[in-house]
Amino acid sequence: MAYRMIDLFLLFALIILVSYVLLIAIFTRGWDKIKATVKNSHPSPPLSISLIIAVRNEERNVVALLEDLTRQHYNKEYYEVIFSDDDSQDNSVQNIRGYIREKDLTNFHVLTSPAGAAVGKKQTLRRGIEVAKGEIILHTDADCRMHSRWMASMAEPFGSSNIQMVIGPVVIDASDRRLFSRLQALEFMSLLGTTGGAANINRPIMCNGANLAYRKKTWVSLEGKISGSRYASGDDMFLLHTVKRHERENIWFMPGPRAIVYTQAAKRFWEFVSQRIRWASKSTGYSDAFTLFTASLVGIVNLLLVLSLLFAMINKVFILPTTIFFLTKMASDFLLLYKVAKFTDQKQLMWLYPLLSLIYPLYVTGIVLMSGLVGTSWKKRRI
């Protein structure tokens, strides 16, 4: 009976592993299909853009972001920047307003929450979208940095009238050279690879609100159909899945270094874990089949790796299968991750790949288990 159970476990692990390898191969092929331009991508006059940024307790970061935004190579007559405050408890609003006055930025605006208004990032962004004048809604986060042609790069695909949403690349800035930051940057590249790879086979499953654009008319037409209202976060993912149901072939992944937005690594371990728990907990609200399939497969393959390792410590019959399982997964992930590292100019992080490969199954399994048990907070607000 014991050997029968071992055989069944190994057979199941083999089926899962083969499925995982095939999925990563599909994403890798999708990444290779990245297109640099869109036909008819230079409209004249330029498209009008409303950049909407939700702000909560970002007094240390907003000035750096403002400096990047004032350097954008986009006609100021065709874009506006709306900072929508989410009940900040620091000097974020004062810092933004002071910068706007000092630089006389007439196309920059600040929205504050009305008394008694609903709080949270979703409601904060909604207030910004409702007053936005641009044809294109563009988003980033208040702690991000970007190239001077970022706005123009994200607007470019909308020169094609078919494009309804553009997913931009987001990269973790690991310039502080801390090991923890570098491991986060490398792990985050795997998410970028999946994002770009899936989008380029017309099966988008992920996006990041730190770099996302869509037509306002698309949002208006689909607003009432966006799911996930009971979740405090996930505005970007739930919107993507709604657009995908109606405009799957008109969602674009924007490549190129000028389109990259750089975000910060978590400074503390629990800050990182809390972020990942937030991401995992909202996945129970997803209804997109391919997203659920991908998330489930990734979770199961990593759980099986952890179980195989535990079994190998108890019974030596598992040592060889566990080694093969681990090395096969590691090789499968490596090719996609290396391609993304070249794209983001972070190939120097690949020397950490063996270490990340050892840690990753434990971390993923732990996050999945904790997501159903542990509450989290965001910017000093319990969610």
mmCIF file of C-alpha atoms in Angstrom:
data_model
loop_
_atom_site.group_PDB
_atom_site.id
_atom_site.type_symbol
_atom_site.label_atom_id
_atom_site.label_comp_id
_atom_site.label_asym_id
_atom_site.label_seq_id
_atom_site.Cartn_x
_atom_site.Cartn_y
_atom_site.Cartn_z
ATOM 1 C CA MET A 1 0.000 0.000 0.000
ATOM 2 C CA ALA A 2 2.829 2.389 0.905
ATOM 3 C CA TYR A 3 4.556 1.827 -2.440
ATOM 4 C CA ARG A 4 1.232 2.309 -4.214
ATOM 5 C CA MET A 5 0.821 5.708 -2.556
ATOM 6 C CA ILE A 6 4.376 6.666 -3.490
ATOM 7 C CA ASP A 7 3.762 5.711 -7.116
ATOM 8 C CA LEU A 8 0.546 7.743 -7.226
ATOM 9 C CA PHE A 9 2.260 10.775 -5.687
ATOM 10 C CA LEU A 10 5.141 10.593 -8.155
ATOM 11 C CA LEU A 11 2.756 10.162 -11.100
ATOM 12 C CA PHE A 12 0.725 13.177 -10.000
ATOM 13 C CA ALA A 13 3.920 15.215 -9.517
ATOM 14 C CA LEU A 14 5.076 14.235 -13.017
ATOM 15 C CA ILE A 15 1.777 15.336 -14.600
ATOM 16 C CA ILE A 16 1.913 18.671 -12.743
ATOM 17 C CA LEU A 17 5.553 19.225 -13.657
ATOM 18 C CA VAL A 18 4.974 18.540 -17.360
ATOM 19 C CA SER A 19 1.977 20.904 -17.333
ATOM 20 C CA TYR A 20 4.058 23.590 -15.648
ATOM 21 C CA VAL A 21 6.961 23.247 -18.079
ATOM 22 C CA LEU A 22 4.582 23.521 -21.033
ATOM 23 C CA LEU A 23 2.936 26.627 -19.534
ATOM 24 C CA ILE A 24 6.285 28.354 -18.973
ATOM 25 C CA ALA A 25 7.321 27.409 -22.516
ATOM 26 C CA ILE A 26 4.144 29.079 -23.816
ATOM 27 C CA PHE A 27 4.884 32.236 -21.807
ATOM 28 C CA THR A 28 8.474 32.224 -23.051
ATOM 29 C CA ARG A 29 7.286 31.976 -26.634
ATOM 30 C CA GLY A 30 4.844 34.787 -25.930
ATOM 31 C CA TRP A 31 7.671 36.932 -24.554
ATOM 32 C CA ASP A 32 9.609 36.343 -27.776
ATOM 33 C CA LYS A 33 6.629 37.690 -29.725
ATOM 34 C CA ILE A 34 6.838 41.121 -28.100
ATOM 35 C CA LYS A 35 6.214 43.762 -30.712
ATOM 36 C CA ALA A 36 8.049 47.053 -30.550
ATOM 37 C CA THR A 37 5.496 49.218 -32.360
ATOM 38 C CA VAL A 38 1.861 49.438 -33.303
ATOM 39 C CA LYS A 39 0.660 50.324 -36.786
ATOM 40 C CA ASN A 40 -0.713 53.862 -37.080
ATOM 41 C CA SER A 41 0.863 54.649 -33.726
ATOM 42 C CA HIS A 42 1.557 58.366 -34.137
ATOM 43 C CA PRO A 43 -1.755 60.221 -34.015
ATOM 44 C CA SER A 44 -1.844 63.919 -34.839
ATOM 45 C CA PRO A 45 -2.726 65.822 -32.765
ATOM 46 C CA PRO A 46 -1.481 63.835 -29.738
ATOM 47 C CA LEU A 47 -4.010 61.956 -27.646
ATOM 48 C CA SER A 48 -5.116 63.693 -24.466
ATOM 49 C CA ILE A 49 -3.970 61.921 -21.302
ATOM 50 C CA SER A 50 -5.110 62.073 -17.699
ATOM 51 C CA LEU A 51 -2.472 60.620 -15.389
ATOM 52 C CA ILE A 52 -4.174 59.648 -12.130
ATOM 53 C CA ILE A 53 -2.117 58.796 -9.058
ATOM 54 C CA ALA A 54 -3.585 57.616 -5.755
ATOM 55 C CA VAL A 55 -1.561 59.046 -2.863
ATOM 56 C CA ARG A 56 -1.434 57.884 0.727
ATOM 57 C CA ASN A 57 1.419 58.796 3.088
ATOM 58 C CA GLU A 58 4.048 59.325 0.400
ATOM 59 C CA GLU A 59 5.705 62.550 1.582
ATOM 60 C CA ARG A 60 9.160 61.015 1.112
ATOM 61 C CA ASN A 61 8.552 60.040 -2.506
ATOM 62 C CA VAL A 62 6.206 62.502 -4.198
ATOM 63 C CA VAL A 63 8.801 65.178 -4.986
ATOM 64 C CA ALA A 64 11.008 62.702 -6.877
ATOM 65 C CA LEU A 65 7.955 61.552 -8.831
ATOM 66 C CA LEU A 66 6.958 65.156 -9.570
ATOM 67 C CA GLU A 67 10.424 65.839 -10.936
ATOM 68 C CA ASP A 68 10.122 62.891 -13.316
ATOM 69 C CA LEU A 69 6.669 64.006 -14.426
ATOM 70 C CA THR A 70 7.744 67.572 -15.151
ATOM 71 C CA ARG A 71 10.444 66.188 -17.456
ATOM 72 C CA GLN A 72 8.007 64.234 -19.624
ATOM 73 C CA HIS A 73 8.360 64.808 -23.365
ATOM 74 C CA TYR A 74 4.670 65.279 -24.029
ATOM 75 C CA ASN A 75 2.923 68.504 -24.995
ATOM 76 C CA LYS A 76 1.566 69.898 -21.704
ATOM 77 C CA GLU A 77 -1.559 71.046 -23.518
ATOM 78 C CA TYR A 78 -2.458 67.394 -24.046
ATOM 79 C CA TYR A 79 -2.013 65.946 -20.578
ATOM 80 C CA GLU A 80 -3.027 66.560 -16.991
ATOM 81 C CA VAL A 81 -1.779 65.010 -13.761
ATOM 82 C CA ILE A 82 -4.299 64.340 -11.006
ATOM 83 C CA PHE A 83 -3.044 63.405 -7.548
ATOM 84 C CA SER A 84 -5.993 61.878 -5.706
ATOM 85 C CA ASP A 85 -5.347 61.773 -1.975
ATOM 86 C CA ASP A 86 -6.437 58.749 0.046
ATOM 87 C CA ASP A 87 -6.723 60.429 3.463
ATOM 88 C CA SER A 88 -2.955 60.834 3.924
ATOM 89 C CA GLN A 89 -1.792 61.308 7.508
ATOM 90 C CA ASP A 90 1.496 62.999 6.607
ATOM 91 C CA ASN A 91 2.574 65.975 4.483
ATOM 92 C CA SER A 92 1.996 64.348 1.080
ATOM 93 C CA VAL A 93 -0.685 66.804 -0.036
ATOM 94 C CA GLN A 94 1.228 69.834 1.256
ATOM 95 C CA ASN A 95 4.389 68.715 -0.540
ATOM 96 C CA ILE A 96 2.541 68.197 -3.828
ATOM 97 C CA ARG A 97 0.729 71.519 -3.643
ATOM 98 C CA GLY A 98 3.909 73.345 -2.709
ATOM 99 C CA TYR A 99 5.765 71.870 -5.697
ATOM 100 C CA ILE A 100 2.902 72.711 -8.062
ATOM 101 C CA ARG A 101 2.857 76.341 -6.878
ATOM 102 C CA GLU A 102 6.631 76.683 -7.035
ATOM 103 C CA LYS A 103 6.849 75.340 -10.601
ATOM 104 C CA ASP A 104 3.550 76.911 -11.736
ATOM 105 C CA LEU A 105 2.258 73.583 -13.052
ATOM 106 C CA THR A 106 -1.163 74.562 -14.337
ATOM 107 C CA ASN A 107 -1.925 71.074 -15.632
ATOM 108 C CA PHE A 108 -1.225 69.419 -12.252
ATOM 109 C CA HIS A 109 -4.074 69.066 -9.756
ATOM 110 C CA VAL A 110 -4.745 67.654 -6.292
ATOM 111 C CA LEU A 111 -8.006 66.011 -5.202
ATOM 112 C CA THR A 112 -8.693 65.509 -1.513
ATOM 113 C CA SER A 113 -11.285 63.204 -0.014
ATOM 114 C CA PRO A 114 -14.569 64.976 0.789
ATOM 115 C CA ALA A 115 -15.740 64.685 4.386
ATOM 116 C CA GLY A 116 -17.429 61.341 4.905
ATOM 117 C CA ALA A 117 -16.310 59.990 1.526
ATOM 118 C CA ALA A 118 -15.342 56.348 1.159
ATOM 119 C CA VAL A 119 -11.632 55.710 1.628
ATOM 120 C CA GLY A 120 -9.395 53.178 -0.077
ATOM 121 C CA LYS A 121 -7.389 53.107 -3.268
ATOM 122 C CA LYS A 122 -10.297 52.038 -5.468
ATOM 123 C CA GLN A 123 -12.512 54.927 -4.401
ATOM 124 C CA THR A 124 -9.582 57.332 -4.563
ATOM 125 C CA LEU A 125 -8.819 56.378 -8.154
ATOM 126 C CA ARG A 126 -12.500 56.482 -9.074
ATOM 127 C CA ARG A 127 -12.732 60.122 -7.958
ATOM 128 C CA GLY A 128 -9.803 60.937 -10.213
ATOM 129 C CA ILE A 129 -11.225 59.087 -13.208
ATOM 130 C CA GLU A 130 -14.603 60.781 -12.852
ATOM 131 C CA VAL A 131 -13.111 64.280 -13.226
ATOM 132 C CA ALA A 132 -10.456 63.291 -15.793
ATOM 133 C CA LYS A 133 -10.648 65.134 -19.107
ATOM 134 C CA GLY A 134 -8.278 62.958 -21.138
ATOM 135 C CA GLU A 135 -9.154 60.321 -23.708
ATOM 136 C CA ILE A 136 -6.566 58.041 -22.131
ATOM 137 C CA ILE A 137 -6.385 57.229 -18.412
ATOM 138 C CA LEU A 138 -2.840 56.499 -17.273
ATOM 139 C CA HIS A 139 -1.828 55.251 -13.821
ATOM 140 C CA THR A 140 1.306 55.000 -11.760
ATOM 141 C CA ASP A 141 2.081 54.936 -8.030
ATOM 142 C CA ALA A 142 3.404 57.782 -5.922
ATOM 143 C CA ASP A 143 6.636 55.947 -5.050
ATOM 144 C CA CYS A 144 7.642 55.207 -8.659
ATOM 145 C CA ARG A 145 10.185 56.671 -11.089
ATOM 146 C CA MET A 146 10.184 56.712 -14.877
ATOM 147 C CA HIS A 147 11.927 57.766 -18.093
ATOM 148 C CA SER A 148 11.243 61.198 -19.587
ATOM 149 C CA ARG A 149 9.460 59.520 -22.524
ATOM 150 C CA TRP A 150 7.391 57.155 -20.413
ATOM 151 C CA MET A 151 4.114 58.973 -21.000
ATOM 152 C CA ALA A 152 4.684 59.139 -24.756
ATOM 153 C CA SER A 153 5.617 55.439 -24.838
ATOM 154 C CA MET A 154 2.467 54.373 -22.992
ATOM 155 C CA ALA A 155 0.300 56.572 -25.233
ATOM 156 C CA GLU A 156 1.814 55.299 -28.471
ATOM 157 C CA PRO A 157 -0.182 52.052 -28.880
ATOM 158 C CA PHE A 158 -3.470 53.979 -28.631
ATOM 159 C CA GLY A 159 -2.660 55.396 -32.053
ATOM 160 C CA SER A 160 -4.356 52.208 -33.196
ATOM 161 C CA SER A 161 -8.078 52.696 -32.649
ATOM 162 C CA ASN A 162 -8.464 49.021 -31.704
ATOM 163 C CA ILE A 163 -6.229 49.143 -28.627
ATOM 164 C CA GLN A 164 -8.263 49.558 -25.426
ATOM 165 C CA MET A 165 -5.709 48.837 -22.701
ATOM 166 C CA VAL A 166 -1.915 48.989 -22.462
ATOM 167 C CA ILE A 167 0.000 47.046 -19.810
ATOM 168 C CA GLY A 168 3.334 48.642 -18.986
ATOM 169 C CA PRO A 169 6.419 46.918 -17.534
ATOM 170 C CA VAL A 170 7.204 47.439 -13.849
ATOM 171 C CA VAL A 171 10.657 46.709 -12.439
ATOM 172 C CA ILE A 172 11.970 46.819 -8.884
ATOM 173 C CA ASP A 173 14.861 49.222 -8.436
ATOM 174 C CA ALA A 174 17.661 47.261 -6.751
ATOM 175 C CA SER A 175 20.250 50.026 -6.917
ATOM 176 C CA ASP A 176 20.703 49.994 -3.126
ATOM 177 C CA ARG A 177 22.557 46.702 -3.709
ATOM 178 C CA ARG A 178 21.064 44.973 -0.646
ATOM 179 C CA LEU A 179 20.669 41.216 -1.051
ATOM 180 C CA PHE A 180 17.022 41.426 -0.006
ATOM 181 C CA SER A 181 16.301 44.108 -2.635
ATOM 182 C CA ARG A 182 18.080 42.147 -5.350
ATOM 183 C CA LEU A 183 16.180 38.958 -4.573
ATOM 184 C CA GLN A 184 12.912 40.901 -4.762
ATOM 185 C CA ALA A 185 13.938 42.429 -8.088
ATOM 186 C CA LEU A 186 14.752 39.002 -9.523
ATOM 187 C CA GLU A 187 11.519 37.473 -8.248
ATOM 188 C CA PHE A 188 9.551 40.426 -9.630
ATOM 189 C CA MET A 189 11.043 39.782 -13.068
ATOM 190 C CA SER A 190 9.319 36.399 -13.093
ATOM 191 C CA LEU A 191 5.989 38.223 -12.706
ATOM 192 C CA LEU A 192 6.929 40.574 -15.545
ATOM 193 C CA GLY A 193 7.809 37.624 -17.764
ATOM 194 C CA THR A 194 4.447 36.018 -17.083
ATOM 195 C CA THR A 195 2.666 39.341 -17.632
ATOM 196 C CA GLY A 196 4.287 40.016 -21.000
ATOM 197 C CA GLY A 197 4.272 36.406 -22.152
ATOM 198 C CA ALA A 198 0.575 35.900 -21.428
ATOM 199 C CA ALA A 199 -0.445 39.241 -22.947
ATOM 200 C CA ASN A 200 1.393 38.465 -26.172
ATOM 201 C CA ILE A 201 -0.559 35.255 -26.717
ATOM 202 C CA ASN A 202 -3.803 37.207 -26.207
ATOM 203 C CA ARG A 203 -4.332 35.608 -22.794
ATOM 204 C CA PRO A 204 -3.441 38.453 -20.402
ATOM 205 C CA ILE A 205 -3.628 37.427 -16.761
ATOM 206 C CA MET A 206 -1.739 40.136 -14.884
ATOM 207 C CA CYS A 207 -1.023 43.830 -14.867
ATOM 208 C CA ASN A 208 0.286 46.357 -12.378
ATOM 209 C CA GLY A 209 -1.429 49.618 -11.473
ATOM 210 C CA ALA A 210 1.988 51.232 -11.258
ATOM 211 C CA ASN A 211 2.044 51.242 -15.084
ATOM 212 C CA LEU A 212 -1.317 50.851 -16.752
ATOM 213 C CA ALA A 213 -3.309 52.804 -19.355
ATOM 214 C CA TYR A 214 -6.741 52.460 -20.939
ATOM 215 C CA ARG A 215 -9.309 54.492 -22.818
ATOM 216 C CA LYS A 216 -11.678 56.388 -20.542
ATOM 217 C CA LYS A 217 -14.632 55.404 -22.715
ATOM 218 C CA THR A 218 -13.716 51.754 -22.082
ATOM 219 C CA TRP A 219 -13.782 52.298 -18.330
ATOM 220 C CA VAL A 220 -17.104 54.149 -18.527
ATOM 221 C CA SER A 221 -18.711 51.379 -20.578
ATOM 222 C CA LEU A 222 -17.460 48.578 -18.315
ATOM 223 C CA GLU A 223 -17.448 50.212 -14.878
ATOM 224 C CA GLY A 224 -20.630 48.514 -13.709
ATOM 225 C CA LYS A 225 -19.289 45.119 -14.771
ATOM 226 C CA ILE A 226 -15.999 45.238 -12.820
ATOM 227 C CA SER A 227 -15.972 42.546 -10.138
ATOM 228 C CA GLY A 228 -14.049 42.443 -6.857
ATOM 229 C CA SER A 229 -15.880 45.286 -5.132
ATOM 230 C CA ARG A 230 -15.533 43.581 -1.734
ATOM 231 C CA TYR A 231 -11.730 43.630 -1.985
ATOM 232 C CA ALA A 232 -9.807 46.670 -0.750
ATOM 233 C CA SER A 233 -7.182 46.279 -3.489
ATOM 234 C CA GLY A 234 -6.981 44.735 -6.927
ATOM 235 C CA ASP A 235 -8.405 47.636 -8.927
ATOM 236 C CA ASP A 236 -5.887 46.912 -11.704
ATOM 237 C CA MET A 237 -6.409 43.145 -11.949
ATOM 238 C CA PHE A 238 -10.188 43.210 -11.757
ATOM 239 C CA LEU A 239 -10.302 45.895 -14.443
ATOM 240 C CA LEU A 240 -7.955 43.874 -16.665
ATOM 241 C CA HIS A 241 -10.103 40.770 -16.388
ATOM 242 C CA THR A 242 -13.233 42.784 -17.205
ATOM 243 C CA VAL A 243 -11.632 44.369 -20.276
ATOM 244 C CA LYS A 244 -10.325 40.950 -21.280
ATOM 245 C CA ARG A 245 -13.834 39.485 -21.346
ATOM 246 C CA HIS A 246 -14.889 42.130 -23.871
ATOM 247 C CA GLU A 247 -11.683 43.206 -25.659
ATOM 248 C CA ARG A 248 -9.217 40.339 -25.245
ATOM 249 C CA GLU A 249 -7.386 40.904 -28.518
ATOM 250 C CA ASN A 250 -7.135 44.662 -27.914
ATOM 251 C CA ILE A 251 -4.943 44.565 -24.818
ATOM 252 C CA TRP A 252 -1.313 45.440 -25.494
ATOM 253 C CA PHE A 253 1.884 44.824 -23.546
ATOM 254 C CA MET A 254 4.187 47.809 -24.117
ATOM 255 C CA PRO A 255 7.862 46.815 -24.406
ATOM 256 C CA GLY A 256 10.940 49.006 -24.433
ATOM 257 C CA PRO A 257 13.121 50.625 -21.764
ATOM 258 C CA ARG A 258 11.327 53.977 -22.043
ATOM 259 C CA ALA A 259 8.060 52.372 -20.960
ATOM 260 C CA ILE A 260 9.491 50.879 -17.761
ATOM 261 C CA VAL A 261 8.331 52.175 -14.400
ATOM 262 C CA TYR A 262 10.654 51.560 -11.462
ATOM 263 C CA THR A 263 9.164 50.799 -8.074
ATOM 264 C CA GLN A 264 10.836 50.358 -4.715
ATOM 265 C CA ALA A 265 11.745 47.113 -3.008
ATOM 266 C CA ALA A 266 10.235 46.435 0.399
ATOM 267 C CA LYS A 267 12.595 47.585 3.126
ATOM 268 C CA ARG A 268 11.558 44.972 5.688
ATOM 269 C CA PHE A 269 10.721 41.297 5.378
ATOM 270 C CA TRP A 270 7.232 41.583 6.879
ATOM 271 C CA GLU A 271 6.428 44.497 4.548
ATOM 272 C CA PHE A 272 7.252 42.194 1.625
ATOM 273 C CA VAL A 273 5.240 39.282 3.046
ATOM 274 C CA SER A 274 2.266 41.540 3.784
ATOM 275 C CA GLN A 275 2.249 42.787 0.187
ATOM 276 C CA ARG A 276 2.292 39.265 -1.223
ATOM 277 C CA ILE A 277 -0.472 38.145 1.150
ATOM 278 C CA ARG A 278 -2.615 41.053 -0.090
ATOM 279 C CA TRP A 279 -2.018 39.952 -3.669
ATOM 280 C CA ALA A 280 -2.800 36.305 -2.920
ATOM 281 C CA SER A 281 -5.914 37.009 -0.850
ATOM 282 C CA LYS A 282 -7.684 38.914 -3.637
ATOM 283 C CA SER A 283 -7.167 36.020 -6.061
ATOM 284 C CA THR A 284 -10.203 34.292 -4.539
ATOM 285 C CA GLY A 285 -12.277 36.975 -6.262
ATOM 286 C CA TYR A 286 -10.917 36.269 -9.746
ATOM 287 C CA SER A 287 -13.219 34.684 -12.286
ATOM 288 C CA ASP A 288 -10.848 34.550 -15.263
ATOM 289 C CA ALA A 289 -10.270 30.869 -15.982
ATOM 290 C CA PHE A 290 -6.744 31.135 -17.405
ATOM 291 C CA THR A 291 -5.600 33.311 -14.495
ATOM 292 C CA LEU A 292 -6.992 30.814 -11.985
ATOM 293 C CA PHE A 293 -5.425 27.914 -13.873
ATOM 294 C CA THR A 294 -2.006 29.593 -13.937
ATOM 295 C CA ALA A 295 -2.120 30.605 -10.267
ATOM 296 C CA SER A 296 -3.266 27.130 -9.217
ATOM 297 C CA LEU A 297 -0.599 25.378 -11.269
ATOM 298 C CA VAL A 298 2.169 27.584 -9.871
ATOM 299 C CA GLY A 299 0.907 27.037 -6.333
ATOM 300 C CA ILE A 300 0.615 23.260 -6.734
ATOM 301 C CA VAL A 301 4.018 22.775 -8.365
ATOM 302 C CA ASN A 302 5.714 24.676 -5.544
ATOM 303 C CA LEU A 303 3.730 22.818 -2.877
ATOM 304 C CA LEU A 304 4.745 19.501 -4.451
ATOM 305 C CA LEU A 305 8.378 20.579 -4.380
ATOM 306 C CA VAL A 306 8.145 21.332 -0.672
ATOM 307 C CA LEU A 307 6.382 18.029 0.028
ATOM 308 C CA SER A 308 8.913 16.120 -2.079
ATOM 309 C CA LEU A 309 11.742 17.652 -0.090
ATOM 310 C CA LEU A 310 10.084 16.659 3.188
ATOM 311 C CA PHE A 311 9.460 13.127 1.901
ATOM 312 C CA ALA A 312 13.078 12.867 0.738
ATOM 313 C CA MET A 313 14.196 13.566 4.307
ATOM 314 C CA ILE A 314 12.085 10.634 5.477
ATOM 315 C CA ASN A 315 12.484 8.142 2.636
ATOM 316 C CA LYS A 316 15.480 8.032 0.306
ATOM 317 C CA VAL A 317 13.306 6.762 -2.562
ATOM 318 C CA PHE A 318 12.210 10.394 -3.019
ATOM 319 C CA ILE A 319 15.724 11.841 -3.314
ATOM 320 C CA LEU A 320 16.226 11.245 -7.040
ATOM 321 C CA PRO A 321 12.671 12.271 -8.121
ATOM 322 C CA THR A 322 12.903 15.406 -5.980
ATOM 323 C CA THR A 323 16.252 16.332 -7.542
ATOM 324 C CA ILE A 324 14.902 15.808 -11.061
ATOM 325 C CA PHE A 325 11.741 17.762 -10.200
ATOM 326 C CA PHE A 326 13.729 20.707 -8.826
ATOM 327 C CA LEU A 327 16.287 20.850 -11.652
ATOM 328 C CA THR A 328 13.606 20.565 -14.349
ATOM 329 C CA LYS A 329 11.584 23.425 -12.876
ATOM 330 C CA MET A 330 14.742 25.488 -12.398
ATOM 331 C CA ALA A 331 15.786 25.013 -16.033
ATOM 332 C CA SER A 332 12.287 25.790 -17.297
ATOM 333 C CA ASP A 333 12.091 29.063 -15.356
ATOM 334 C CA PHE A 334 15.631 30.125 -16.214
ATOM 335 C CA LEU A 335 15.104 30.780 -19.929
ATOM 336 C CA LEU A 336 12.125 33.106 -19.426
ATOM 337 C CA LEU A 337 13.774 34.892 -16.515
ATOM 338 C CA TYR A 338 16.999 35.427 -18.470
ATOM 339 C CA LYS A 339 15.095 36.971 -21.382
ATOM 340 C CA VAL A 340 13.330 39.360 -18.978
ATOM 341 C CA ALA A 341 16.648 40.205 -17.295
ATOM 342 C CA LYS A 342 18.057 41.219 -20.691
ATOM 343 C CA PHE A 343 14.984 43.351 -21.381
ATOM 344 C CA THR A 344 15.255 45.164 -18.028
ATOM 345 C CA ASP A 345 19.056 45.409 -18.170
ATOM 346 C CA GLN A 346 19.349 43.450 -14.910
ATOM 347 C CA LYS A 347 21.314 40.426 -16.075
ATOM 348 C CA GLN A 348 23.706 40.991 -13.182
ATOM 349 C CA LEU A 349 20.993 39.683 -10.843
ATOM 350 C CA MET A 350 20.939 36.237 -12.463
ATOM 351 C CA TRP A 351 23.776 35.002 -10.274
ATOM 352 C CA LEU A 352 21.189 34.966 -7.462
ATOM 353 C CA TYR A 353 18.934 32.641 -9.424
ATOM 354 C CA PRO A 354 20.069 29.374 -7.721
ATOM 355 C CA LEU A 355 19.424 30.922 -4.292
ATOM 356 C CA LEU A 356 16.027 32.245 -5.346
ATOM 357 C CA SER A 357 15.124 28.835 -6.795
ATOM 358 C CA LEU A 358 15.739 27.253 -3.397
ATOM 359 C CA ILE A 359 13.763 29.861 -1.489
ATOM 360 C CA TYR A 360 10.889 30.347 -3.914
ATOM 361 C CA PRO A 361 8.892 27.117 -3.302
ATOM 362 C CA LEU A 362 8.977 27.689 0.459
ATOM 363 C CA TYR A 363 7.947 31.317 0.115
ATOM 364 C CA VAL A 364 5.105 30.666 -2.349
ATOM 365 C CA THR A 365 3.699 27.834 -0.249
ATOM 366 C CA GLY A 366 3.913 29.934 2.895
ATOM 367 C CA ILE A 367 2.208 32.944 1.273
ATOM 368 C CA VAL A 368 -0.657 30.804 -0.041
ATOM 369 C CA LEU A 369 -1.223 29.273 3.389
ATOM 370 C CA MET A 370 -1.027 32.607 5.218
ATOM 371 C CA SER A 371 -3.297 34.443 2.769
ATOM 372 C CA GLY A 372 -6.323 32.675 4.214
ATOM 373 C CA LEU A 373 -5.286 33.100 7.823
ATOM 374 C CA VAL A 374 -3.428 36.397 8.304
ATOM 375 C CA GLY A 375 -4.880 39.886 7.959
ATOM 376 C CA THR A 376 -2.718 42.639 6.476
ATOM 377 C CA SER A 377 -2.437 46.402 6.451
ATOM 378 C CA TRP A 378 -1.491 48.974 3.811
ATOM 379 C CA LYS A 379 -0.057 52.414 4.597
ATOM 380 C CA LYS A 380 -1.129 52.104 8.267
ATOM 381 C CA ARG A 381 -4.653 51.065 7.313
ATOM 382 C CA ARG A 382 -6.004 47.621 8.150
ATOM 383 C CA ILE A 383 -7.489 45.861 5.117
#
